[in-house]
Structure formats: C-alpha cells, structure tokens
Amino acid sequence: MISPTFAFMIDHATIGRIIDAAEISDVVSDFVTLRKRGVNQLGLCPFHNEKTPSFTVSSAKGIFKCFGCGKGGNSVNFIMEHENLSYPEALKYLAKKYHIDIVEKEETEEQKQQKDDRESMMIVSSYAQKFFTRFLWDENEGRTIGLSYFRERSFRDDILKKFEVGFAPDGKTPFTESAQKEGYKINYLEKTGLTITRDDWQRDRFAGRVMFPIHNLAGRVIAFGGRILKEDKKAAKYINSPESDIYHKSKVLYGIFQAKREMSKTEKCYLVEGYTDVISMHQAGIENVVASSGTALTRDQIRMVKRFTSNVTIIYDGDEAGIKASLRGIDLVLEEGMNVKVLLLPQGEDPDSYAKKMGATGYLNYIQENETDFIQFKTRLLLKSTENDPIAKARLISEVIRSVSVIPDTITRSVYIKECSRLLEVNEEVLYTEVRKQKSKQNEEFRKKEFREKAKKSTQKTEIPVAKPSDFSVEELEYLRFLLKHCKAPLFEEEGENPNEIETLSVGEFMIQELETDELVSENALFQKIFYEVRDNLDNEKFDSWKHFIYHPDGEISQLATNLLSEKYVESKRWSKAGAFMEKEEDILEVLVPKIISEYKFRKIKIMQSDIEKAINIASDEKDFETVFNLLNTMTNLKKVEKELSEKLGSRTFN
Ligand SMILES: [Zn+2]
C-alpha cells in the first residue's frame, strides 16, 4: 500500500507547545466527568456505552485508555476521535482552545533555519547573562553602581547569584563590541534585542542598567529586564527585551524556574508584581513565588502555574483603585478551576519591603491570617462602594456572579453562591438564576463561534486520510512497537574489534541491522519512514524514540505511535498462548526480540512467496521460461530461509 502523503505539516515547536498546553485530563474533562482513582482518573467512556467507568486517564503518561472498548491515545488522539477530526484539525482545535498560533506549512529549509536560530539566540542570551553578571561583581563600574544598589536594598550575595543578576556597562556599545569580539554574530544580538541597530547607528539596549535575566521553565535565559539607576527623566525605569522567537512575554513568569519545585512541594504559588518582589521573598525563605512582571495575567501564564499547583495567592500592595482594575483578569484564573486567594499587604508595604521586615515566619503568619478567598474579597471590596445605591449593587451582583459562573466545578460554585448570598444579602435562588443566565450567555457565545468556524471549515475541507493499523500485519506492528519502546535497551554483548573489548548492541541496533542485511524492510511507506528515522538516530544520544514519534509532526506517524503505546497490541494472543507473558516484556528482551524479528521475517517471506507464485504463473502463461526459472530459484532460497526461521521459532517459543 502506498501511504498518502500529508497535506501540510505543523512545525515541531508548535506541536510541542500544543502538547505541553493540552494536558490530557484537562482536554478530556471538557467532555467526560473524571474522578480521581489512585494515580489515575476514571470516567464513563465517551466512545462506547457503559454504566461502570472503565475509561482511564493518566496525567503522568499523558494518555487515555478505555479498558472497555480499547480506545486510547494522547490528548490529540482524544480530540480526533471525539470530535471526528483529522490529526491537523485536532491540533488546530487544541491550538485554539489554548490560544496558540499555528503556522501551516511544510517544514521548509527556512523553518529548519528558524529552529537553529532559536538555539543561537539562547546561546547569545546565556553569554550576555554571564557577561553582565561578571561585570557586576568584577568591574569597578559594576561594583560601585550596580552592586551597591543591591547592597543598599540589603540583598544577600547568595540570593543575587541565585537569580544571576548583573550590570550592563554604560556607554554606546561596550557589550555589543565585546560579544562580537567573542564571535557572537550581530544578527543574533539584534534578534534578541540586546543590540539596537538603526540605519546609521548602533547601541546596547540595556546600557547602564542593573540586569534581571528571565529564565524559561528549563532554566535557560531567554530575555532580560533592566532597571536604570541614574536620574534620567527621559528613560523608562524598567525596560524589557522585546518579543522574539524565544521570548513571548505572555507565556513567561519571572521566577518560575526557581519556584517550580517549591510550588509543587507546598502546593501553593504566590503571585507578585516585580522582579525584586520575587527575589526578596526568596531571601526571606519563601520560594514558591513568581511575578507576571507588570503585564496583566494571561491564560498561558496561569496554565504554567497549574502544572505545579492549583492554589494561587495574589499579593497586592496597590491602592483599591488599582486592585479593582486588575480584578477582571483574575476570572481567568477561576476559569481554570484554580483556587484563588488574595492578600492585601499593610498600608505602605510592598512584597519586597515586607519580606525584609518580617522574614519568612512573620510573613507566612501574616499570609495565613490575612489571605482571603478571591470572590469574598471581590464582593467585600465592591460592596464598600455601593452602600445605599441599589443600581450599583445590582451591577455588583452581576459582576460577582460573573466570576462565580466561570468556575468549572459545580460544587465549588454552589459553595460560593451560598457565601455570596450571605455577603450580598440576596436570596440564593436569585443568584442561581443569575449564574444560569451568565452561563447560557457564555455558552451561546461559544456556540456561535464554533458554528462560524464550522461553516468556514466545511467550505474548505480537505480530506486527509490516516493510515490505519489494519494496513499493517500484526508482525509489522509488533516489530515497530518493540523498536520504538525498547530502542535504547541493551540487548546483546558482542566482542569488539580489539580483543577483550566488549560492545553492547541495543535492541534498536539489532532490529534495524537484521532487516537491512536481509533486505526485508517492509514496503509499507509508513513503516519505512519510522524504520529509517530510527536508523538515522541510532547514534543520537538524546534520541527518545517514543517521544520522538508520539509528538511527530507527521500526523500518521504520531497516530500510529500512540496506537502502539496504548497497549492495544501489548498482549498479542500468540504470546499468551506460549505463556511468555508471565514475565515482564523488558526482562526477557533477549528472548522476545529475536522472536519478533523471526516472526516478522517469516510473515514477510510468506508474502514474498505468494507474490512469486503469482509471477511464476504469469511468466509461464507467457512462456517466459527464463523468468520462471529465475523465480523458481528465488522460491527455493525463500523456502530454505523459511525452514530455518520456523526451526528457530519452534525452538525459541518455549524457552
Ligand atoms: Zn470505551
């Protein structure tokens, strides 16, 4: 069978972003009510009728699996199956749900270049961070201006080093020059915004500023914030790196890399506003803290926090007007089903000053005693300004109910309604009616949007066929499953080229070698794609075959890989008959792998034989005896191989 080619591709980075965002239980729970069961979640399968739940979601593995009907896969597969979409359509659906932009193009040379560009930009950023840090500690200018600023604010050295702060020398281009001298290309200095170039001039963006590097989740520097120290009316107090291929402001939280471990340990995240707020709280011993650095909170930022904890406390130091303005954004956090609390600091304090004053224990005590549930907080705050004004109060009720109605969980919602009813002195029933109104308004908006999209889609729908596992033989699927699952596992030890030298042959190496030497690679195009991609990556240490293929930009490949992972093929009947599955697969690879290969070859040879028989018939009808003779010769050889294989298989089955 000739595998259909894919109409278009979505680049690796984007698929990565979609997969990262599309947490399986989050995606599934739009359609299925899930309950926690041990490490997994359980619900009623949406794909077949059942009364007792057998539909399991594993957040750790990122997959779902129904033990009733056998359906399984990752979050993309779930949407494909549930919404009846093709792979790229499902990716688009998820991209929309998580507000990710996608570019539909085949990966061109240009895009490959872009990937390399991103890496180069990160390397330049890392160099810049080291340069600024060294300048802060070692150079006179850095010490007298930069370091003394931090010391005046009583930051400890160890904390400054932890956040890798620095100082950018003043002047036109001292940083740019030194970077270029070290061999960094001006192109990347410009792309990261470290250097600003106009027609006839060039300058360092951050000259004369103390530098706060911004790290991504993995701890790599992707951007900077710089604070000016000298009195300059024209210059902004803080400037940031511009948006770039590696830095998207709305997707970054300052301090997340340093906070993530503590966030999942304490199951709590504190949200503050500025860089120094984060650093001060660390210094006071509170490490589960991040900053949105001035911008309004975005969905992407919330989802990033949600990977570690569902409990967020927002720490405010502003006046009431400022707080009121930011309230709307917090509905986003509620929509994500997170528990939001609010903490107001005492008059005249900010997170930075208060952390220094109180230390960890004092601060944490204050938080515990004063943090308030967000909806209560919002209600009280708004209530203050509506006394004796019935119209303003009506507006307040609908404002508070708007926040309540976005909460996904029904029980939580009803608890809030009870509480609001008490605070607002309004009958619960009235509030329920209001929630229903708000919800149906939200649903209506969503449906309209969906309808418009669907209408648009139906006019431009292109059919993209996906290869089904039924196009493969069982033996081919078993071969691929072992190849992907156990690729790196050591299989045999061989004598090396020098005496006494032992080389280890991995499962992947052995499996590839066996088919290549015998020229028995399947003709299935999808099989070939996977086969040769594994072969070309055998020496690549970072190559993780499962991950590589499950998140493969080619939808057919990704689909096949997830089908293989979803255990459908784990228990081949032949194995259980032979009793071999009493043991764990990975413990008896040295038995199973050769068996899988022999079975694959056996099947392949059978197919070849039947092809040859057909060819012999045709040739003898045409009285082309030379061809007949050659074909018979091949047939004899194949029979010989077949006999060898069946002996091998027979003797190995009950080993
Ligand atoms: Zn099912």
XYZ file of C-alpha atoms and ligand atoms in Angstrom:
656
model
C 0.000 0.000 0.000
C 1.224 3.472 -0.771
C 0.930 5.733 2.196
C -0.840 9.002 1.433
C 1.350 11.995 1.879
C 0.442 14.555 4.393
C -1.163 17.691 3.017
C 0.696 20.025 5.293
C 2.686 19.959 8.442
C 2.739 21.911 11.625
C 6.231 22.526 12.850
C 7.728 20.592 15.740
C 7.951 23.597 18.052
C 4.276 24.410 17.646
C 3.189 20.827 18.161
C 5.382 20.828 21.237
C 3.636 23.910 22.529
C 0.220 22.413 21.836
C 1.085 19.125 23.519
C 2.546 20.972 26.504
C -0.603 23.021 26.894
C -3.100 20.249 26.161
C -2.842 18.396 29.441
C -4.760 15.149 28.925
C -7.146 15.342 31.879
C -7.848 18.982 31.068
C -8.723 18.109 27.480
C -10.781 15.064 28.379
C -12.698 16.746 31.185
C -14.324 19.094 28.694
C -16.326 16.030 27.694
C -16.050 13.466 30.458
C -16.506 13.845 34.198
C -13.392 12.379 35.739
C -12.843 11.150 39.267
C -9.524 10.529 40.911
C -8.677 6.845 41.257
C -5.186 6.283 42.649
C -2.690 7.978 40.390
C -5.173 7.957 37.500
C -8.562 9.456 36.814
C -11.595 7.469 35.856
C -14.821 8.232 33.997
C -17.538 6.874 31.719
C -16.172 6.191 28.247
C -17.472 8.630 25.635
C -16.814 6.139 22.846
C -18.992 3.263 23.957
C -21.997 2.778 26.180
C -21.140 1.787 29.710
C -22.558 2.012 33.195
C -19.398 1.323 35.181
C -16.469 3.558 34.293
C -13.561 1.873 32.552
C -12.211 4.960 30.829
C -8.874 5.837 32.437
C -6.774 8.957 32.119
C -3.146 9.023 33.184
C -1.798 12.532 33.565
C 1.653 11.180 34.281
C 1.780 9.331 30.950
C -0.295 11.896 29.108
C -2.646 9.275 27.699
C -6.198 7.953 27.997
C -7.246 4.349 27.655
C -10.622 2.644 27.745
C -10.489 -0.893 29.076
C -13.985 -1.483 27.714
C -13.652 -0.654 24.033
C -9.879 -0.426 23.778
C -9.641 3.133 22.508
C -6.583 5.019 23.708
C -4.034 7.662 22.880
C -2.796 11.126 23.741
C -4.795 14.339 24.003
C -4.643 14.927 20.248
C -5.972 11.450 19.532
C -8.771 12.013 22.006
C -9.959 15.102 20.155
C -9.593 13.348 16.784
C -11.760 10.511 17.976
C -14.275 12.529 19.931
C -14.768 15.403 17.522
C -14.206 13.294 14.454
C -11.308 15.391 13.216
C -8.148 14.651 11.302
C -4.806 14.984 13.063
C -4.038 18.528 11.868
C -7.611 19.550 12.557
C -7.358 18.208 16.082
C -4.113 20.091 16.582
C -5.811 23.226 15.333
C -8.729 22.641 17.673
C -6.375 22.351 20.648
C -4.300 25.305 19.494
C -7.466 27.372 19.539
C -8.506 26.107 22.957
C -5.123 27.057 24.365
C -4.647 30.214 22.314
C -1.597 29.022 20.425
C -0.885 30.353 16.947
C -0.030 27.780 14.347
C 1.596 28.113 11.006
C 0.522 25.504 8.463
C 3.417 24.814 6.235
C 5.657 22.035 5.340
C 8.888 22.367 7.196
C 10.985 24.294 4.781
C 14.683 24.975 4.839
C 13.731 28.347 6.231
C 11.889 26.793 9.151
C 14.763 24.497 9.928
C 16.923 27.572 9.934
C 14.492 29.167 12.366
C 14.932 26.276 14.783
C 18.681 26.768 14.643
C 18.119 30.480 15.062
C 16.246 29.949 18.314
C 19.101 27.886 19.664
C 21.611 30.558 18.656
C 19.502 33.233 20.326
C 19.522 31.275 23.576
C 23.269 30.865 23.373
C 23.724 34.613 22.888
C 21.376 35.297 25.809
C 23.340 32.979 28.037
C 26.563 34.693 27.058
C 25.003 38.084 27.823
C 23.883 36.926 31.255
C 27.373 35.723 32.113
C 28.868 38.949 30.801
C 26.527 41.146 32.868
C 26.971 39.034 35.991
C 30.740 39.121 35.742
C 30.622 42.861 35.160
C 28.536 43.389 38.305
C 30.947 41.505 40.563
C 34.328 42.150 38.988
C 34.383 45.539 37.310
C 34.696 48.823 39.129
C 31.694 50.382 37.372
C 29.550 47.338 38.071
C 30.505 47.228 41.758
C 30.138 50.920 42.524
C 26.863 51.400 40.691
C 25.154 48.024 40.301
C 26.291 46.058 43.320
C 25.932 48.997 45.670
C 22.324 49.405 44.530
C 21.584 45.795 45.514
C 23.549 46.134 48.764
C 21.670 49.295 49.716
C 18.498 47.318 49.349
C 20.136 44.673 51.571
C 20.098 41.803 49.141
C 22.437 38.972 50.119
C 25.147 37.853 47.699
C 23.928 34.260 47.557
C 20.467 35.424 46.510
C 21.857 37.773 43.856
C 23.891 34.882 42.492
C 20.896 32.566 42.543
C 18.976 34.922 40.250
C 22.071 35.627 38.150
C 21.539 39.383 38.272
C 24.099 41.622 36.613
C 25.007 45.041 35.375
C 25.278 46.310 31.781
C 28.128 48.793 31.325
C 27.142 52.306 30.377
C 28.188 53.717 27.015
C 27.244 53.211 23.415
C 28.213 49.647 22.571
C 30.609 48.170 25.149
C 28.544 44.981 25.411
C 27.943 44.566 21.673
C 31.619 45.038 20.947
C 32.748 42.504 23.475
C 30.165 39.972 22.281
C 31.294 40.365 18.698
C 34.897 40.019 19.766
C 33.924 36.679 21.318
C 32.474 35.625 17.976
C 28.755 36.161 18.565
C 27.013 37.268 15.406
C 25.413 40.714 15.271
C 22.356 39.074 13.716
C 21.528 37.241 16.958
C 22.445 40.203 19.155
C 19.820 42.163 17.244
C 17.243 39.388 17.210
C 17.403 39.064 20.985
C 17.153 42.843 21.270
C 20.431 43.114 23.176
C 21.737 45.373 20.453
C 19.661 48.009 18.693
C 20.701 48.825 15.146
C 19.286 51.628 13.054
C 20.455 52.861 9.658
C 23.440 54.798 10.821
C 23.897 53.921 14.453
C 24.052 51.089 16.937
C 23.766 50.871 20.711
C 23.410 48.494 23.649
C 19.774 48.317 24.679
C 20.455 47.943 28.385
C 23.451 50.254 28.836
C 23.883 51.439 32.437
C 21.168 49.233 33.911
C 21.067 46.506 36.562
C 20.037 43.348 34.823
C 17.471 40.709 35.754
C 17.737 37.704 33.439
C 14.432 35.976 32.694
C 14.599 32.174 32.595
C 12.259 29.755 30.917
C 10.901 26.690 32.719
C 14.033 24.761 31.875
C 16.244 27.457 33.383
C 17.644 28.887 30.164
C 17.947 32.646 29.813
C 15.526 33.922 27.180
C 15.258 37.644 27.949
C 16.197 40.422 30.371
C 14.638 43.143 32.420
C 16.855 46.144 33.069
C 16.412 48.841 35.697
C 18.017 52.218 35.227
C 19.751 53.691 38.273
C 20.742 57.200 37.315
C 18.278 60.055 37.277
C 17.096 60.326 33.716
C 13.676 61.782 33.119
C 13.540 60.525 29.547
C 14.434 56.909 30.255
C 11.928 54.338 31.475
C 12.720 52.943 34.920
C 12.365 49.364 33.682
C 12.810 48.102 30.166
C 12.480 44.550 28.893
C 13.813 42.567 25.982
C 11.500 42.876 23.004
C 9.273 39.964 21.961
C 11.296 37.482 19.944
C 11.284 33.891 18.735
C 12.445 32.790 22.163
C 10.629 35.317 24.345
C 6.884 35.709 24.429
C 6.008 37.945 27.318
C 2.547 36.486 27.772
C 3.980 32.996 28.199
C 6.651 33.735 30.757
C 6.546 34.157 34.504
C 9.544 35.663 36.214
C 10.995 33.271 38.777
C 9.115 30.172 37.633
C 12.313 28.201 37.166
C 13.472 28.996 40.700
C 9.975 28.488 42.140
C 8.654 25.383 40.442
C 9.957 22.767 42.823
C 8.731 24.604 45.910
C 5.411 25.275 44.205
C 4.644 21.604 43.776
C 6.043 20.771 47.203
C 3.948 23.330 49.077
C 1.070 23.125 46.596
C 0.908 26.851 46.523
C 2.023 29.728 44.349
C 2.386 33.366 45.363
C 1.961 35.886 42.644
C 3.631 39.280 42.930
C 4.374 42.068 40.535
C 8.060 42.842 40.260
C 11.472 41.202 39.950
C 12.689 42.439 43.314
C 9.472 41.230 44.993
C 10.346 37.714 43.865
C 13.976 37.978 44.900
C 13.170 39.449 48.340
C 10.698 36.745 49.125
C 13.314 34.120 48.223
C 15.717 35.885 50.536
C 13.123 35.693 53.286
C 12.851 31.955 52.605
C 9.613 31.917 50.619
C 10.499 30.332 47.303
C 7.161 29.489 45.705
C 6.739 32.927 44.212
C 6.517 34.242 40.652
C 5.890 37.617 39.027
C 3.920 38.490 35.930
C 6.305 41.458 35.561
C 3.837 44.229 35.110
C 1.640 42.689 32.465
C -1.900 41.515 33.127
C -2.071 37.817 33.861
C -2.575 35.661 30.759
C -4.080 32.230 30.240
C -0.721 30.786 29.264
C 0.833 32.031 32.476
C -1.963 30.531 34.548
C -1.631 27.190 32.809
C 2.072 27.236 33.510
C 1.392 27.630 37.231
C -1.308 24.985 37.073
C 1.248 22.391 36.021
C 2.647 22.662 39.543
C -0.238 23.700 41.769
C -3.889 24.769 41.673
C -3.606 27.147 44.618
C -2.677 30.727 43.905
C -2.463 33.639 46.271
C -2.155 37.039 44.680
C -0.270 39.524 46.825
C -1.369 43.124 46.417
C 0.183 46.271 47.681
C -1.672 48.741 45.498
C -4.500 51.050 46.390
C -8.071 49.935 45.981
C -8.471 51.531 42.553
C -5.513 49.604 41.186
C -6.795 46.387 42.668
C -10.259 46.910 41.217
C -8.769 47.353 37.758
C -6.973 44.028 37.989
C -9.955 42.029 39.226
C -11.233 41.073 35.800
C -8.040 39.274 34.904
C -8.499 37.012 37.890
C -11.630 35.486 36.390
C -9.215 33.791 34.017
C -7.616 32.024 36.950
C -11.017 30.909 38.218
C -11.947 29.606 34.788
C -9.007 27.267 35.021
C -10.581 25.768 38.100
C -7.854 27.086 40.365
C -8.333 28.230 43.940
C -7.551 31.902 44.127
C -6.856 33.828 47.274
C -5.909 37.425 47.716
C -3.616 39.029 50.226
C -3.526 42.729 50.888
C -0.325 43.969 52.495
C -0.449 46.574 55.258
C -0.570 50.212 54.183
C 2.721 51.440 52.767
C 4.307 47.994 52.362
C 5.165 46.060 49.210
C 6.173 42.390 48.930
C 9.819 43.418 48.858
C 9.809 45.709 51.912
C 7.501 43.443 53.858
C 9.617 40.355 53.257
C 12.672 42.182 54.572
C 10.813 43.452 57.592
C 9.105 40.235 58.621
C 11.309 37.343 57.478
C 9.807 34.029 56.451
C 7.925 33.130 59.619
C 6.400 36.540 60.170
C 5.451 36.839 56.546
C 3.911 33.390 56.329
C 1.948 34.017 59.527
C 0.636 37.241 58.100
C -0.355 35.469 54.892
C -2.126 32.702 56.757
C -4.107 35.099 58.889
C -4.988 37.560 56.166
C -5.356 35.810 52.833
C -8.953 35.883 51.694
C -10.814 33.884 49.162
C -10.939 35.872 45.933
C -14.693 36.025 45.481
C -15.223 37.082 49.071
C -12.535 39.667 48.640
C -14.040 40.977 45.446
C -17.512 41.094 46.972
C -16.347 42.981 50.049
C -14.269 45.375 48.019
C -17.075 46.229 45.652
C -19.669 46.249 48.387
C -17.891 49.117 50.096
C -18.554 51.432 47.194
C -22.193 50.513 46.651
C -23.674 51.327 50.011
C -27.151 52.816 49.667
C -27.013 52.662 45.883
C -29.373 49.941 44.572
C -28.296 50.240 40.921
C -24.649 49.977 41.802
C -25.484 46.981 43.951
C -27.284 45.244 41.093
C -24.226 45.810 38.937
C -22.056 44.435 41.713
C -24.152 41.290 41.950
C -23.827 40.584 38.271
C -20.098 41.352 38.456
C -19.550 38.890 41.305
C -21.755 36.266 39.688
C -19.720 36.565 36.526
C -16.699 35.382 38.491
C -18.705 32.605 40.106
C -20.177 31.379 36.842
C -16.796 30.722 35.235
C -15.800 28.263 37.974
C -15.886 24.854 36.295
C -16.757 22.773 39.341
C -20.453 22.689 40.316
C -19.886 22.002 43.990
C -17.378 24.821 44.375
C -19.803 27.063 42.586
C -22.632 26.293 44.976
C -20.407 26.932 47.989
C -19.645 30.357 46.567
C -23.269 31.096 45.892
C -24.113 30.371 49.497
C -21.313 32.652 50.669
C -22.211 35.451 48.275
C -25.842 35.208 49.247
C -24.803 35.893 52.822
C -22.421 38.729 51.992
C -24.687 40.420 49.489
C -27.836 39.728 51.449
C -29.502 38.289 48.382
C -31.580 35.136 48.153
C -29.612 32.115 46.880
C -32.267 31.346 44.275
C -31.797 34.770 42.737
C -28.083 34.152 42.460
C -28.596 30.723 40.875
C -30.838 32.297 38.256
C -28.164 34.886 37.586
C -25.467 32.204 37.237
C -27.615 30.290 34.756
C -28.135 33.465 32.732
C -24.412 34.177 32.668
C -23.578 30.611 31.751
C -26.022 30.425 28.908
C -24.664 33.717 27.652
C -21.153 32.284 27.718
C -22.325 29.078 26.039
C -24.203 30.985 23.368
C -21.091 32.965 22.538
C -19.054 29.794 22.363
C -21.616 28.019 20.137
C -21.820 30.954 17.760
C -18.079 30.983 17.440
C -17.987 27.235 16.850
C -20.740 27.498 14.255
C -18.922 30.210 12.361
C -15.732 28.174 12.386
C -17.522 25.019 11.245
C -19.280 26.848 8.439
C -15.966 28.225 7.346
C -14.325 24.845 7.537
C -16.960 22.956 5.552
C -16.285 25.132 2.553
C -12.600 24.392 2.593
C -12.471 20.887 3.943
C -9.767 18.692 2.572
C -9.762 15.016 3.333
C -6.576 13.805 4.894
C -6.555 10.037 5.132
C -4.692 8.482 8.011
C -3.087 5.071 7.723
C -4.906 2.613 9.907
C -3.141 -0.056 11.896
C -5.115 -2.553 9.777
C -2.828 -1.688 6.866
C -0.048 -3.379 8.769
C 0.370 -7.005 9.594
C 0.414 -7.956 13.259
C 4.072 -8.859 12.841
C 4.930 -5.445 11.458
C 3.131 -3.741 14.333
C 4.886 -5.898 16.892
C 8.191 -5.136 15.242
C 7.540 -1.389 15.328
C 6.277 -1.459 18.887
C 9.437 -3.180 20.122
C 11.619 -0.939 18.004
C 10.063 2.202 19.469
C 9.569 1.025 23.004
C 12.864 -0.697 23.678
C 15.126 1.044 21.158
C 17.832 2.040 23.635
C 17.693 -1.055 25.841
C 20.894 -3.114 25.775
C 20.349 -6.491 24.145
C 23.498 -8.467 23.470
C 27.124 -8.104 24.244
C 29.477 -8.611 21.348
C 33.202 -8.847 21.117
C 34.603 -5.578 19.890
C 37.223 -5.027 17.265
C 40.018 -5.257 19.799
C 40.331 -8.356 21.928
C 38.861 -8.064 25.443
C 36.729 -5.198 24.273
C 33.015 -5.763 24.743
C 30.479 -3.829 22.759
C 26.841 -3.667 23.659
C 24.259 -3.991 20.945
C 20.992 -2.217 21.660
C 17.556 -3.514 20.723
C 17.267 -0.773 18.098
C 20.639 -1.547 16.546
C 19.908 -5.240 16.373
C 16.413 -4.855 14.963
C 17.486 -2.411 12.256
C 20.545 -4.442 11.318
C 18.555 -7.671 10.983
C 16.117 -6.310 8.412
C 18.646 -4.282 6.487
C 21.111 -7.137 5.972
C 18.373 -9.442 4.737
C 16.756 -6.675 2.707
C 13.437 -7.400 4.335
C 12.280 -3.890 5.221
C 8.523 -3.647 4.754
C 7.177 -1.912 1.667
C 4.671 -0.008 3.774
C 5.703 3.630 3.414
C 4.838 4.498 6.987
C 6.848 1.559 8.243
C 9.782 2.728 6.148
C 9.581 6.291 7.432
C 9.781 5.106 11.027
C 12.387 2.473 10.291
C 14.804 4.848 8.573
C 14.252 7.627 11.081
C 15.202 5.275 13.901
C 18.209 4.061 11.925
C 19.432 7.608 11.328
C 19.104 8.406 15.016
C 20.787 5.319 16.459
C 23.905 7.277 17.373
C 21.978 10.253 18.688
C 22.232 10.130 22.466
C 19.320 12.466 23.040
C 17.003 10.481 20.795
C 13.986 9.270 22.751
C 12.162 7.103 20.257
C 8.759 7.079 21.989
C 8.644 10.812 22.450
C 10.055 11.454 19.022
C 7.320 9.513 17.275
C 4.397 10.329 19.541
C 4.946 14.041 19.003
C 5.964 13.602 15.388
C 4.874 16.416 13.050
C 3.583 13.821 10.600
C 0.128 13.018 11.937
C 0.072 9.465 10.603
C 3.262 8.618 12.393
C 2.145 10.205 15.636
C -1.162 8.369 15.430
C 0.488 5.053 14.787
C 2.952 5.559 17.628
C 0.217 6.388 20.113
C -1.841 3.438 18.934
C 1.132 1.240 19.643
C 1.621 2.820 23.057
C -1.992 2.482 24.052
C -1.476 -1.162 24.919
C -3.774 -2.484 22.240
C -1.009 -4.623 20.867
C 0.764 -5.405 24.073
C -0.860 -8.730 24.591
C -0.549 -10.494 21.352
C -2.523 -13.724 21.546
C 0.400 -15.751 20.365
C 2.423 -14.639 23.331
C -0.136 -15.552 25.915
C -0.606 -18.983 24.322
C 3.081 -19.549 24.609
C 2.956 -18.396 28.175
C 5.811 -15.998 27.645
C 3.835 -13.131 29.070
C 4.050 -14.453 32.546
C 7.144 -12.331 32.678
C 7.633 -8.656 32.052
C 8.472 -7.857 28.474
C 11.521 -5.782 29.337
C 13.004 -8.585 31.426
C 13.105 -11.092 28.592
C 14.062 -8.916 25.662
C 16.842 -11.266 24.625
C 14.174 -13.914 24.016
C 11.426 -11.725 22.659
C 13.364 -9.513 20.262
C 14.819 -12.326 18.113
C 11.409 -13.974 18.156
C 9.688 -10.795 16.980
C 12.217 -10.444 14.200
C 11.871 -14.068 13.110
C 8.104 -13.812 13.052
C 8.312 -10.626 11.075
C 10.660 -12.234 8.576
C 8.577 -15.387 8.411
C 5.491 -13.382 7.540
C 7.382 -11.227 5.078
C 8.750 -14.306 3.330
C 5.290 -15.836 3.110
C 4.078 -12.706 1.368
C 7.061 -12.777 -0.983
C 6.386 -16.409 -1.778
C 2.817 -15.738 -2.734
C 3.926 -12.801 -4.878
C 6.471 -15.038 -6.589
C 3.880 -17.763 -7.172
C 1.704 -15.242 -8.940
C 4.651 -14.035 -11.010
C 5.557 -17.632 -11.931
C 2.018 -18.234 -13.154
C 2.071 -15.120 -15.285
C 5.511 -15.871 -16.697
C 4.665 -19.465 -17.577
C 1.449 -18.325 -19.255
C 3.633 -16.095 -21.368
C 6.096 -18.937 -21.895
C 8.881 -16.767 -20.491
C 10.834 -19.727 -19.147
C 13.946 -17.830 -18.232
C 11.934 -15.716 -15.776
C 10.162 -18.793 -14.488
C 13.472 -20.464 -13.857
C 14.866 -17.434 -12.013
C 11.735 -17.120 -9.944
C 11.824 -20.785 -9.009
C 15.378 -20.337 -7.890
C 14.379 -17.442 -5.647
C 11.496 -19.511 -4.362
C 13.814 -22.333 -3.356
C 16.002 -19.906 -1.466
C 12.986 -18.460 0.278
C 11.820 -21.942 1.280
C 15.217 -22.571 2.773
C 15.055 -19.363 4.805
C 11.503 -20.182 5.798
C 12.566 -23.568 7.109
C 15.401 -22.031 9.108
C 13.080 -19.463 10.538
C 10.406 -21.901 11.542
C 13.003 -24.057 13.271
C 14.240 -21.013 15.111
C 10.740 -20.027 16.063
C 9.816 -23.518 17.171
C 12.826 -23.917 19.387
C 12.511 -20.474 20.905
C 8.855 -20.379 21.679
C 9.029 -22.328 24.889
C 12.413 -21.204 26.043
Zn -14.736 2.734 25.721
